[in-house]
Amino acid sequence: MAKSRYEYVRDFERDDRLLPSTWLVVRIDGQGFTRFTAKHGFAKPNDLRALQLMNRAAVAVVEAMQEIVLAYGQSDEYSFVFAKDAKAFERRESKLSTLLVSKFTSAYVFHWAEFLPQTPLQALPSFDARVVVYPSDRILRDYLCWRQADCHINNMYNTCFWALVDKGGVSQKDAERRLKGTLAKDKNELLFSEFGINYNDEPEIFKKGSVVVRGTAPVDVADPSGAVVQRQKPVVQTLHCDIIRDAFWDARPEILGGKSARDRDRDRDKPRPAADCHRQ
Amino acid sequence: MAKSRYEYVRDFERDDRLLPSTWLVVRIDGQGFTRFTAKHGFAKPNDLRALQLMNRAAVAVVEAMQEIVLAYGQSDEYSFVFAKDAKAFERRESKLSTLLVSKFTSAYVFHWAEFLPQTPLQALPSFDARVVVYPSDRILRDYLCWRQADCHINNMYNTCFWALVDKGGVSQKDAERRLKGTLAKDKNELLFSEFGINYNDEPEIFKKGSVVVRGTAPVDVADPSGAVVQRQKPVVQTLHCDIIRDAFWDARPEILGGKSARDRDRDRDKPRPAADCHRQ
Amino acid sequence: MAKSRYEYVRDFERDDRLLPSTWLVVRIDGQGFTRFTAKHGFAKPNDLRALQLMNRAAVAVVEAMQEIVLAYGQSDEYSFVFAKDAKAFERRESKLSTLLVSKFTSAYVFHWAEFLPQTPLQALPSFDARVVVYPSDRILRDYLCWRQADCHINNMYNTCFWALVDKGGVSQKDAERRLKGTLAKDKNELLFSEFGINYNDEPEIFKKGSVVVRGTAPVDVADPSGAVVQRQKPVVQTLHCDIIRDAFWDARPEILGGKSARDRDRDRDKPRPAADCHRQ
Amino acid sequence: MAKSRYEYVRDFERDDRLLPSTWLVVRIDGQGFTRFTAKHGFAKPNDLRALQLMNRAAVAVVEAMQEIVLAYGQSDEYSFVFAKDAKAFERRESKLSTLLVSKFTSAYVFHWAEFLPQTPLQALPSFDARVVVYPSDRILRDYLCWRQADCHINNMYNTCFWALVDKGGVSQKDAERRLKGTLAKDKNELLFSEFGINYNDEPEIFKKGSVVVRGTAPVDVADPSGAVVQRQKPVVQTLHCDIIRDAFWDARPEILGGKSARDRDRDRDKPRPAADCHRQ
């Protein structure tokens, strides 16, 4: 029963280190969430508590993995962006994706009762994950544009769909037919004229999704003489703002700066402007 | 804000389908479990409740993924073997590993309180996962031998180590020194002569680990005339038996038969002999 | 101009070792050979000299790479099978495919004038190559069946097509139309009734392609006493025989035996039966 | 003998498309060239005719593959840089590397007699190739710096070594010992004081290697009225210049511009300054 005799099976393992100096995006996605949300009676088109639970789990991941510079979530998906020069686990694809999705799932189940206290968990939620490698800042930003544009398009559609069904008494089939081929302005018009809904007034978390970034917040600390002074402390923030236009990025040059969070910790006293964003 | 303009970022996704007609093994491993078990006061060298929680999570995974033909677990790791002809998710590596580890983690957190009711969960458990491809039955069996031999070697060492420390009042450093270079028979002798422990009498779950397989169990059902008859129903069983020698495999030819569980369901009335194994 | 400052670019190289204990097939294919053969006036449907040049280049490759156990060629393609336990270049995919295709191309250009002495080489022939991994003997044999069936189907079609065009005075378009949807027996009948050609009498090299294997041939050597004795010497043979049915494989168990050529060299005195095959 | 029955073996082929929007470098390397050059009596430390044959083969490759923007060669190796947005063969790794190395080998054998007319080819030259993906312009340039620094270091060493051996009558072992641990300035000094060689006066092709780029050259053509006018025609040029410093790149912004050669053909009338380079 010598150990070494079987050790040769390790030769079948594969080296899956990802290309250095590129952005690594890990996107997780709820598996079978149509059924899962139905089973647990999530509100339609958006369940605020469920979105906040997703955000809570994302914050747990960002706090656990120092090289994540930004995360973006909407619906039952979340994308985590690792710094270009991230070194964690030698950039091994399987390590990064499986640890991340495991930590996310762990937090999702652990925090469930805080966000949905009236709803006992009756099925095991699970998520898949994939890693995609993006070679340039522009392409990374286009990836995030893709997800936020997707959020916008789906949310507008779903807002109309459920207004027609829940408030207009229209069947789901007829609602689908009504919306087929309509443009954004048609949907805006429909919401306003038929249901008195101004789409612009919908909550930002529904329209824009959620952006998790590292920032700083003031804390009061005692200096050596015992006097109370204010210091900036690193915090993980959840915002609901546009990340397609330049303003978000211009205000946070360090995200694309390629510096890892570890390096940035040294400069932590600089406060982070958040004027363009709506904090939760 | 047209969607299509950003869709090109999908071209950066990679096809990660694994070689057809090969055994796929997904092995999950606890991340930072030395710290996690210390924090939650797990018993040393083995915590039965924690092992049973691992087994419970493994059963949840096997129930959720029909093409898993066997799972083997010990300590904070578990290996799941997919049928040679498994087709799930087109055999995409990232899908298989991330969904599996997510489901496992979900079950681990969800069932925690059942197995450790006195121990509140105070940190988020997480697991990594990797997929390894094995081309032949012999090599797959050698992989499983490797894991079970590892279980045996570690358990014997740990049993001695903690006997010396907990019962012998020896420091951890001295216990290490005592055991350095000892063979299996030396450890057997040490346990027996110094602590009156017969290693062979230790629980099978500690010595052999846990084997999750599909089997059948009799159930009483009413036939069309209303009479009660016995039928064999497929069940997932957790055993603690040797999987290195041929007996286990000879008694279950269908595991290496390359048939998926789905196909085998048709033949489900055949009872499964389990005489060589110790059911939990 | 320090060397080390730039050495980091090596980190971008990828480990491309192929799965151990599997059959590796490298298939090379002529690039743009329709144009290349037209330019050099190759005979239609088969140019014997050109096929023999392909075979000559294949033999050069088999002689250079000891772990190749068999090669099969037809038209402008050739497949090389490496032993299941081949170790060359650590089974690195790029090394195996590029060295092989480079050696083949080198031999093709070098030996051109021997086989086509009247035809000056007027363009640079080139080949692509790919490696495919096959996990079992049966699948490897099916791969070779696939290529030989392809040879048979194409050759029968082309023999009819060029008979119609060259002997029947039919336009290429009309020949195509005539053959559309015909079965093997229709084509046999057409060849015989219209052109007096018995397809079975066509050269084996055209119907079956070419099989390069390692065998032995008798040589006369002097023994220590000076007497002349016959010894078996390893040789690379080119055959034109069926490799779909079992006979070929039953007569050469060592090909699928997983032994590398190096190992087999030790047993080299065993003569190789070739009764089922037509040597060139 | 149905074709389709075996077609399933194609499922074992792997998709090997490389990451979009990155620089692809294919580096070829002579296999066993120490023996090959000895066999053919190449001059030491550099054989001009052999280097020119390498350059001729590289030009053949650059002419055949339109998306190559630059090639750099030294000794028995050559690196070919494909445009960031190269689309050839869907960026499939195996296609790019094998076709390139095959074309290079073909040209090397084909043109041999032009460059070494007195030396019959007695062995089959072969090359391996690998593809490396570089995500940014800076890293691509560092790759090329690495190769040119390597050329410089090796050439200086070899120039000293063979001066000591051929002119100084020193044994190879002693020459090695003499040079161990010496710096560039020590080698410069040794060459000058002992052999009267000013290293700076050595041929640029030896010191810098060879750079193949696309440029333009003036040609006389008749305009519609019959008058002779000068036009710029695209040509492939072989230079021997520094590519480590910025001057080379500043003078050729289109190389890193990410435009494929095809696109650049439209702007072909702009002449290319070559003042900083020594044409062959």
Short mmCIF file of C-alpha atoms in Angstrom, two decimals, chain A residues 13 36 44 49 58 67 73 106 117 125 132 135-136 138 155 163 166 172 174 196 200 216 218 240-241 250 266 278:
data_model
loop_
_atom_site.label_atom_id
_atom_site.label_comp_id
_atom_site.label_asym_id
_atom_site.label_seq_id
_atom_site.Cartn_x
_atom_site.Cartn_y
_atom_site.Cartn_z
CA GLU A 13 -3.10 17.05 -14.05
CA PHE A 36 -35.25 28.65 -7.79
CA LYS A 44 -41.09 40.28 -10.22
CA ARG A 49 -33.91 41.56 -0.99
CA ALA A 58 -20.19 39.67 -3.78
CA GLU A 67 -6.69 41.34 -6.14
CA GLY A 73 -23.73 42.33 -10.72
CA SER A 106 -21.11 29.93 0.88
CA PRO A 117 -36.02 36.13 6.97
CA PRO A 125 -28.76 27.47 -4.77
CA VAL A 132 -12.45 35.14 -19.50
CA PRO A 135 -5.93 41.76 -23.06
CA SER A 136 -6.62 45.54 -22.93
CA ARG A 138 -10.70 49.09 -23.61
CA ASN A 155 -34.86 45.56 -16.89
CA ALA A 163 -46.64 46.05 -15.55
CA ASP A 166 -49.66 42.51 -12.91
CA GLN A 172 -48.05 36.59 -20.26
CA ASP A 174 -50.16 38.76 -24.86
CA GLY A 196 -48.08 56.30 -15.03
CA ASN A 200 -36.24 57.22 -14.99
CA THR A 216 -12.25 54.62 1.83
CA PRO A 218 -13.55 58.28 7.47
CA HIS A 240 -25.46 51.69 -8.52
CA CYS A 241 -24.08 53.91 -11.20
CA ASP A 250 -11.99 59.14 -14.62
CA ARG A 266 -0.28 51.96 1.19
CA HIS A 278 -25.71 56.49 -5.89
#
